[in-house]
Short mmCIF file of C-alpha atoms in Angstrom, two decimals:
data_model
loop_
_atom_site.label_atom_id
_atom_site.label_comp_id
_atom_site.label_asym_id
_atom_site.label_seq_id
_atom_site.Cartn_x
_atom_site.Cartn_y
_atom_site.Cartn_z
CA MET A 1 110.02 146.75 58.95
CA SER A 2 110.83 150.03 57.23
CA ASP A 3 109.03 153.35 57.33
CA THR A 4 110.19 155.13 54.18
CA VAL A 5 109.09 158.61 53.20
CA GLU A 6 111.17 159.16 50.09
CA GLY A 7 110.32 162.33 48.24
CA LYS A 8 108.41 163.88 51.15
CA ALA A 9 109.30 166.69 53.54
CA PRO A 10 111.39 165.67 56.56
CA ARG A 11 109.38 163.97 59.25
CA ARG A 12 109.48 165.65 62.64
CA VAL A 13 110.00 163.37 65.66
CA ASP A 14 110.76 164.10 69.29
CA ILE A 15 113.38 161.36 69.62
CA ALA A 16 115.42 159.50 66.99
CA ILE A 17 117.26 156.41 68.26
CA VAL A 18 120.19 155.50 66.02
CA GLY A 19 120.74 151.80 66.65
CA GLY A 20 118.17 149.11 67.34
CA GLY A 21 120.49 146.73 69.19
CA LEU A 22 120.20 145.84 72.86
CA VAL A 23 120.68 149.39 74.15
CA GLY A 24 118.63 151.19 71.50
CA ALA A 25 115.82 148.63 71.70
CA SER A 26 115.79 148.87 75.50
CA LEU A 27 115.46 152.64 75.21
CA GLY A 28 112.57 152.29 72.76
CA CYS A 29 110.77 149.95 75.16
CA ALA A 30 111.46 152.21 78.15
CA LEU A 31 109.91 155.17 76.27
CA ALA A 32 106.57 153.34 75.91
CA PRO A 33 104.84 155.19 78.81
CA LEU A 34 105.89 158.56 77.36
CA ILE A 35 104.68 157.53 73.91
CA GLU A 36 101.34 156.36 75.28
CA ARG A 37 100.68 159.06 77.90
CA HIS A 38 102.33 162.14 76.43
CA GLY A 39 102.33 161.46 72.70
CA VAL A 40 106.14 161.55 72.43
CA THR A 41 107.07 160.58 68.86
CA VAL A 42 109.97 158.18 68.35
CA ALA A 43 111.89 156.82 65.36
CA VAL A 44 114.36 153.92 65.44
CA ILE A 45 117.05 153.53 62.76
CA GLU A 46 118.74 150.12 62.55
CA ALA A 47 121.22 149.11 59.85
CA ALA A 48 121.02 145.32 60.27
CA PRO A 49 117.96 143.51 58.89
CA LEU A 50 115.83 141.98 61.63
CA PRO A 51 114.16 138.55 61.50
CA MET A 52 110.83 138.74 59.70
CA ASP A 53 109.01 136.53 62.20
CA LEU A 54 109.73 137.50 65.80
CA ASP A 55 107.22 134.91 67.03
CA ALA A 56 108.83 131.92 65.27
CA PRO A 57 109.71 128.95 67.54
CA TRP A 58 112.80 129.71 69.59
CA GLN A 59 115.84 127.77 68.42
CA PRO A 60 118.62 128.29 70.96
CA SER A 61 122.11 127.96 69.54
CA PHE A 62 124.97 126.38 71.44
CA ASP A 63 127.14 129.11 69.95
CA ALA A 64 124.91 132.01 70.99
CA ARG A 65 126.55 134.86 72.92
CA ALA A 66 124.94 135.81 76.20
CA SER A 67 124.76 138.80 78.54
CA ALA A 68 125.09 138.81 82.32
CA ILE A 69 122.14 140.82 83.63
CA ALA A 70 122.62 142.18 87.15
CA GLU A 71 119.74 141.98 89.62
CA GLY A 72 119.25 145.74 89.32
CA SER A 73 118.77 145.31 85.55
CA VAL A 74 116.26 142.52 86.20
CA ARG A 75 114.27 145.00 88.27
CA HIS A 76 114.36 147.51 85.42
CA PHE A 77 113.05 144.89 82.98
CA ARG A 78 110.28 144.05 85.46
CA THR A 79 109.34 147.74 85.49
CA LEU A 80 109.16 147.63 81.69
CA GLY A 81 106.90 144.55 81.80
CA LEU A 82 109.47 142.43 79.96
CA TRP A 83 110.89 140.14 82.61
CA GLY A 84 108.21 137.46 82.28
CA ASP A 85 109.26 136.77 78.70
CA LEU A 86 112.99 137.23 79.30
CA ALA A 87 112.89 134.77 82.22
CA GLU A 88 111.95 131.93 79.87
CA GLN A 89 115.56 131.65 78.71
CA ALA A 90 117.34 133.19 81.72
CA SER A 91 119.77 131.27 83.92
CA PRO A 92 120.21 132.59 87.48
CA ILE A 93 123.62 133.37 88.96
CA ARG A 94 123.34 132.19 92.57
CA HIS A 95 127.05 132.07 93.40
CA ILE A 96 130.18 133.84 92.14
CA HIS A 97 133.63 132.36 92.69
CA VAL A 98 136.66 134.65 92.17
CA SER A 99 140.20 133.24 92.29
CA GLU A 100 143.73 133.71 91.00
CA GLN A 101 145.72 130.94 89.35
CA GLY A 102 148.54 129.65 91.54
CA ARG A 103 147.20 131.30 94.70
CA LEU A 104 145.01 129.97 97.49
CA GLY A 105 142.99 133.16 97.94
CA ALA A 106 139.40 133.16 96.73
CA THR A 107 136.22 135.17 97.21
CA ARG A 108 132.76 133.65 97.14
CA LEU A 109 129.60 135.71 96.76
CA ASN A 110 126.25 134.05 97.46
CA ALA A 111 122.74 135.28 96.70
CA GLU A 112 121.33 133.57 99.81
CA GLU A 113 123.64 135.59 102.05
CA LEU A 114 122.08 138.76 100.60
CA GLY A 115 118.52 137.51 100.97
CA SER A 116 118.09 137.32 97.21
CA GLU A 117 117.19 134.46 94.89
CA ALA A 118 119.97 135.42 92.46
CA LEU A 119 122.88 137.82 92.05
CA GLY A 120 121.91 138.23 88.41
CA GLN A 121 120.82 136.32 85.33
CA VAL A 122 122.47 135.19 82.10
CA ILE A 123 120.37 135.55 78.94
CA PRO A 124 121.29 134.60 75.35
CA ASN A 125 121.59 137.83 73.36
CA ALA A 126 119.39 136.44 70.58
CA TRP A 127 116.53 135.88 73.03
CA LEU A 128 117.03 139.25 74.68
CA GLY A 129 116.88 140.92 71.28
CA ARG A 130 113.79 138.98 70.26
CA VAL A 131 111.83 139.97 73.39
CA LEU A 132 112.82 143.63 73.04
CA HIS A 133 111.88 143.79 69.36
CA ARG A 134 108.56 142.03 69.92
CA ARG A 135 107.71 144.80 72.38
CA LEU A 136 108.87 147.51 69.98
CA ALA A 137 106.65 146.04 67.26
CA GLU A 138 103.65 146.75 69.51
CA LEU A 139 104.48 150.46 69.86
CA PRO A 140 103.61 153.28 67.42
CA LEU A 141 107.24 153.83 66.43
CA ALA A 142 108.58 154.96 63.08
CA TRP A 143 110.83 152.06 62.04
CA HIS A 144 113.63 152.50 59.51
CA CYS A 145 115.18 149.05 59.10
CA PRO A 146 117.42 148.26 57.39
CA ALA A 147 118.65 151.83 57.14
CA SER A 148 121.67 153.86 58.21
CA VAL A 149 122.31 157.54 58.79
CA GLU A 150 124.07 159.00 55.75
CA GLN A 151 124.09 162.59 56.97
CA ILE A 152 123.52 164.23 60.34
CA GLN A 153 123.45 167.99 60.77
CA PRO A 154 122.52 170.35 63.61
CA TRP A 155 119.07 171.80 62.98
CA ASN A 156 116.79 174.13 64.96
CA GLU A 157 117.71 172.89 68.47
CA GLY A 158 118.00 169.33 67.21
CA HIS A 159 119.38 167.41 64.24
CA ARG A 160 118.35 166.59 60.71
CA LEU A 161 119.09 163.00 59.67
CA THR A 162 119.22 161.80 56.10
CA LEU A 163 118.79 158.03 55.91
CA SER A 164 119.88 155.42 53.39
CA ASP A 165 116.25 154.35 52.82
CA GLY A 166 115.43 157.80 51.38
CA ALA A 167 113.79 159.16 54.50
CA SER A 168 114.68 162.43 56.22
CA LEU A 169 114.01 163.14 59.89
CA GLU A 170 114.10 166.26 62.01
CA ALA A 171 114.67 165.11 65.59
CA GLY A 172 114.52 167.19 68.75
CA LEU A 173 116.72 164.58 70.50
CA THR A 174 119.01 162.17 68.65
CA VAL A 175 120.37 159.25 70.67
CA LEU A 176 123.49 157.54 69.35
CA ALA A 177 123.20 153.92 70.52
CA GLU A 178 124.93 151.97 67.77
CA GLY A 179 128.39 151.48 69.22
CA GLY A 180 131.21 152.44 66.88
CA ARG A 181 129.71 150.99 63.73
CA SER A 182 129.10 154.07 61.58
CA GLY A 183 131.45 156.77 62.84
CA LEU A 184 128.62 159.20 63.60
CA LYS A 185 130.47 160.43 66.67
CA GLU A 186 133.47 161.29 64.54
CA ARG A 187 131.31 163.05 61.95
CA LEU A 188 129.91 165.19 64.73
CA GLY A 189 133.38 165.90 66.07
CA ILE A 190 132.92 163.93 69.29
CA GLU A 191 136.28 162.54 70.27
CA SER A 192 136.87 159.39 72.30
CA ARG A 193 139.61 158.42 74.70
CA GLU A 194 140.86 154.96 73.81
CA ARG A 195 143.22 152.91 75.94
CA PRO A 196 143.96 149.53 74.33
CA TYR A 197 144.52 146.75 76.84
CA GLY A 198 146.64 144.74 74.44
CA GLN A 199 144.20 141.88 74.99
CA VAL A 200 141.62 139.94 73.03
CA ALA A 201 138.52 138.24 74.45
CA LEU A 202 137.89 134.75 73.08
CA ILE A 203 134.20 133.92 73.51
CA ALA A 204 132.53 130.53 73.08
CA GLY A 205 129.86 128.30 74.50
CA VAL A 206 131.17 125.33 76.48
CA GLU A 207 129.54 122.37 78.17
CA VAL A 208 130.64 120.82 81.47
CA ASP A 209 130.09 117.29 82.75
CA ARG A 210 128.12 118.23 85.88
CA PRO A 211 125.44 120.74 86.88
CA HIS A 212 126.84 124.22 87.48
CA ASP A 213 124.15 125.02 90.10
CA GLY A 214 124.01 128.63 89.00
CA ARG A 215 127.67 129.27 89.73
CA ALA A 216 129.69 131.87 87.81
CA TYR A 217 133.48 131.95 87.88
CA GLU A 218 136.09 134.66 87.44
CA ARG A 219 139.64 133.28 87.43
CA PHE A 220 142.68 135.48 86.94
CA THR A 221 145.59 133.80 85.16
CA SER A 222 148.97 134.99 83.92
CA ASP A 223 147.52 135.18 80.40
CA GLY A 224 144.39 137.08 81.43
CA PRO A 225 141.03 136.51 83.15
CA ILE A 226 138.80 133.53 82.40
CA ALA A 227 135.09 133.96 83.08
CA LEU A 228 132.41 131.28 82.99
CA LEU A 229 128.72 132.21 83.10
CA PRO A 230 125.95 129.65 83.72
CA LEU A 231 123.47 128.96 80.93
CA GLN A 232 120.57 126.52 80.82
CA GLY A 233 121.37 122.85 81.32
CA GLN A 234 125.09 122.22 81.75
CA ALA A 235 126.13 124.88 79.23
CA MET A 236 128.25 127.90 80.17
CA GLU A 237 129.51 130.94 78.31
CA LEU A 238 133.29 131.24 78.26
CA VAL A 239 135.10 134.57 78.07
CA TRP A 240 138.84 133.85 77.91
CA THR A 241 141.15 136.86 77.75
CA HIS A 242 144.37 136.49 75.77
CA GLU A 243 147.33 138.71 75.12
CA ALA A 244 146.80 140.27 71.69
CA GLY A 245 148.29 138.03 69.01
CA GLN A 246 148.09 134.88 71.13
CA GLU A 247 144.46 134.08 70.42
CA GLY A 248 144.98 132.93 66.82
CA ALA A 249 146.37 129.54 67.73
CA ARG A 250 143.47 128.75 70.05
CA LEU A 251 140.92 129.87 67.49
CA ALA A 252 142.42 127.39 65.02
CA MET A 253 142.79 124.45 67.44
CA ALA A 254 140.79 121.27 67.18
CA ASP A 255 138.06 121.18 69.81
CA GLY A 256 139.78 118.50 71.89
CA ASP A 257 143.07 120.40 72.05
CA PHE A 258 141.27 123.63 72.94
CA LEU A 259 139.32 121.98 75.75
CA ALA A 260 142.50 120.39 77.12
CA GLN A 261 144.25 123.77 77.29
CA LEU A 262 141.21 125.38 78.88
CA GLN A 263 141.12 122.61 81.49
CA ARG A 264 144.77 123.19 82.37
CA ALA A 265 144.29 126.96 82.68
CA PHE A 266 141.03 126.85 84.61
CA GLY A 267 141.33 123.67 86.65
CA ASP A 268 138.57 121.29 87.75
CA ARG A 269 136.41 123.55 89.93
CA ALA A 270 133.62 123.67 87.30
CA GLY A 271 134.05 120.01 86.31
CA ARG A 272 135.40 118.62 83.04
CA PHE A 273 134.91 120.57 79.84
CA ARG A 274 133.49 118.21 77.23
CA ARG A 275 132.21 120.40 74.39
CA VAL A 276 132.95 123.79 72.84
CA GLY A 277 131.01 125.79 70.25
CA ARG A 278 132.23 128.21 67.63
CA ARG A 279 134.92 130.55 68.92
CA HIS A 280 134.98 134.31 68.32
CA ALA A 281 137.61 136.90 69.26
CA TYR A 282 137.22 140.60 70.05
CA PRO A 283 139.99 143.15 70.80
CA LEU A 284 139.63 144.88 74.17
CA SER A 285 140.04 148.57 74.88
CA LEU A 286 138.68 151.08 77.34
CA VAL A 287 136.85 153.62 75.17
CA THR A 288 135.07 156.62 76.64
CA ALA A 289 133.45 159.47 74.71
CA ARG A 290 134.72 162.90 75.73
CA GLU A 291 131.15 164.17 75.40
CA THR A 292 128.01 162.18 76.16
CA THR A 293 125.52 165.02 75.67
CA ARG A 294 125.16 168.05 73.46
CA PRO A 295 122.11 170.19 72.71
CA GLY A 296 119.68 167.75 71.11
CA LEU A 297 122.10 164.79 71.38
CA ALA A 298 122.83 161.94 73.80
CA VAL A 299 125.48 159.22 73.41
CA MET A 300 124.74 155.84 75.01
CA GLY A 301 125.93 152.25 75.25
CA ASN A 302 129.22 151.31 73.62
CA ALA A 303 129.20 154.63 71.78
CA ALA A 304 129.64 156.28 75.19
CA HIS A 305 131.76 153.68 76.98
CA ALA A 306 133.24 150.32 75.97
CA LEU A 307 134.52 148.41 79.00
CA HIS A 308 136.61 145.32 79.63
CA PRO A 309 134.22 142.38 80.17
CA VAL A 310 136.02 141.26 83.35
CA ALA A 311 133.36 142.73 85.65
CA GLY A 312 130.38 142.12 83.36
CA GLN A 313 129.17 145.72 83.79
CA GLY A 314 128.93 147.06 80.22
CA PHE A 315 125.28 146.38 79.38
CA ASN A 316 124.14 146.90 82.96
CA LEU A 317 125.75 150.36 83.01
CA ALA A 318 124.11 151.14 79.66
CA LEU A 319 120.69 150.00 80.87
CA ARG A 320 120.93 152.25 83.91
CA GLY A 321 121.72 155.04 81.48
CA VAL A 322 118.58 154.18 79.51
CA MET A 323 116.42 154.38 82.60
CA ASP A 324 118.03 157.63 83.75
CA LEU A 325 117.53 159.24 80.33
CA VAL A 326 113.85 158.26 80.32
CA ALA A 327 113.45 159.60 83.87
CA ALA A 328 115.07 162.89 82.85
CA ILE A 329 112.83 163.16 79.76
CA GLU A 330 109.72 162.40 81.81
CA ASN A 331 110.74 164.96 84.41
CA GLY A 332 111.31 167.52 81.67
CA VAL A 333 108.05 166.79 79.88
CA GLY A 334 106.23 167.40 83.16
CA LYS A 335 107.82 170.88 83.26
CA GLY A 336 107.12 171.62 79.61
CA GLU A 337 110.70 170.86 78.49
CA ALA A 338 111.43 169.14 75.17
CA PRO A 339 113.31 165.78 75.30
CA GLY A 340 116.40 167.37 73.78
CA SER A 341 116.42 170.55 75.81
CA ALA A 342 119.51 171.69 77.68
CA ALA A 343 117.71 171.32 81.01
CA THR A 344 116.63 167.74 80.27
CA LEU A 345 120.10 166.68 79.17
CA ALA A 346 121.71 168.39 82.18
CA ASP A 347 119.34 166.40 84.38
CA PHE A 348 120.40 163.21 82.57
CA GLU A 349 124.10 163.99 83.06
CA ALA A 350 123.56 164.72 86.75
CA ARG A 351 121.92 161.30 87.15
CA ARG A 352 124.62 159.44 85.19
CA GLY A 353 127.95 161.06 85.95
CA GLY A 354 128.87 159.42 89.26
CA ASP A 355 127.70 155.92 88.36
CA ARG A 356 129.47 155.97 85.00
CA HIS A 357 132.73 157.23 86.52
CA ASP A 358 132.70 154.69 89.36
CA VAL A 359 131.98 151.67 87.14
CA ILE A 360 134.61 152.61 84.56
CA ARG A 361 137.20 153.16 87.31
CA PHE A 362 136.32 149.86 89.01
CA SER A 363 136.41 147.77 85.80
CA ASP A 364 139.63 149.35 84.58
CA GLY A 365 141.30 149.14 87.99
CA LEU A 366 140.42 145.48 88.40
CA ILE A 367 141.98 144.41 85.11
CA ARG A 368 145.07 146.52 85.73
CA LEU A 369 145.54 145.20 89.27
CA PHE A 370 145.34 141.56 88.21
CA GLY A 371 147.29 142.23 85.03
CA LEU A 372 150.41 143.37 86.87
CA ASP A 373 153.06 140.65 87.08
CA SER A 374 154.64 141.10 90.48
CA THR A 375 155.30 138.49 93.16
CA LEU A 376 154.62 141.00 95.94
CA LEU A 377 151.40 142.18 94.33
CA SER A 378 150.36 138.60 93.66
CA HIS A 379 150.67 137.78 97.38
CA ALA A 380 148.76 140.95 98.24
CA ARG A 381 145.98 140.07 95.81
CA ALA A 382 145.70 136.59 97.29
CA ALA A 383 145.55 138.02 100.80
CA GLY A 384 142.95 140.50 99.63
CA LEU A 385 140.76 137.77 98.18
CA VAL A 386 141.01 135.77 101.41
CA GLY A 387 140.29 138.86 103.48
CA LEU A 388 137.33 139.84 101.35
CA ASN A 389 135.91 136.34 101.76
CA LEU A 390 136.23 136.62 105.54
CA VAL A 391 134.82 140.14 105.97
CA GLY A 392 131.09 139.69 105.50
CA PRO A 393 129.93 143.36 105.35
CA LEU A 394 132.59 144.33 102.79
CA ARG A 395 131.83 141.29 100.66
CA ARG A 396 128.10 142.02 100.80
CA THR A 397 128.69 145.65 99.80
CA LEU A 398 130.73 144.52 96.80
CA ALA A 399 128.04 142.03 95.83
CA ARG A 400 125.23 144.59 96.07
CA ARG A 401 127.15 147.00 93.86
CA ALA A 402 127.84 144.25 91.33
CA MET A 403 124.13 143.40 91.40
CA GLY A 404 123.29 146.98 90.45
CA VAL A 405 121.01 147.46 93.44
CA GLU A 406 123.33 149.92 95.22
CA ARG A 407 125.32 152.78 93.70
#
């Protein structure tokens, strides 16, 4: 899927999306009404080759990574007409259990208490990507895949992009949505604040010996948080945080030894762990771009903010950013403004600023609070978890914010 115009004059597009991953593909899908109703022209540049047959029979992998989709994000996907397909492989989160190792305190959040069928959903990333790209294939987009941006330069209230496939684009709005893969932010002089946590997330699929009943777990241990997310059947996704340098031994362990250590750290609340898939490790840092907009430029997804996975808010925050950018563009188009105009991007920033700040502060504060090794603080945390479980309104407010239905 490549649209190459080698040897021709640069192609003019209203919006160039750099990155066709989950965030960039979601943005492309969300722009469909503007493409169809207002003739907005869009190009997507993706460096990784995509599967040739997006309609091939689905082969779920036990090792597949998954994303926790908050209820607010489910509503966004319904608006985009995508939820029917996504739901085929989605697993609902009906309960969340939060606890701290060695302490009696715990908080339990329940969808039923909030009058909802689920607090969120867990979807394998491979399936999420397939559904998004099937929708993109139906739209009149200019696809450049596989291709990367070799040069990017300010141009006439936008940017000129020179691509590795020989194409050249002149874009009124360029959206960086490719994480930190190519260093485009650095080439444009956009600095990032980075605060390493000194931790590594070990991610794997695990299987338990009893139905999980849609229950997700967050358990804080002396080594770091352990999260379990429900998948279809009796499978769950494990996110086990380790102190940097300590994950190597567990990556190399035989499956039986790994499962035994996981059982000791997590306990029996989810049942007995009886199978583990391939393990992967990722260093954890809080990364925030110092600028998320410039004339003719927007920075989104992990390129704008990389969060600790403890609260499961990274993709949900990015998807809200996608919807807010599209709303700002649509509002601007209605007033005769170009997608990359200063007024449109100021509108986008006004919509995003508070939500982005609050989620980053909450995620960072949570990991720092539970990462502090203090007997007094440990007792206070336990009391706080007990108190939160007892105070219904406060617990419901926390749950609604985590669901992405209240800001």
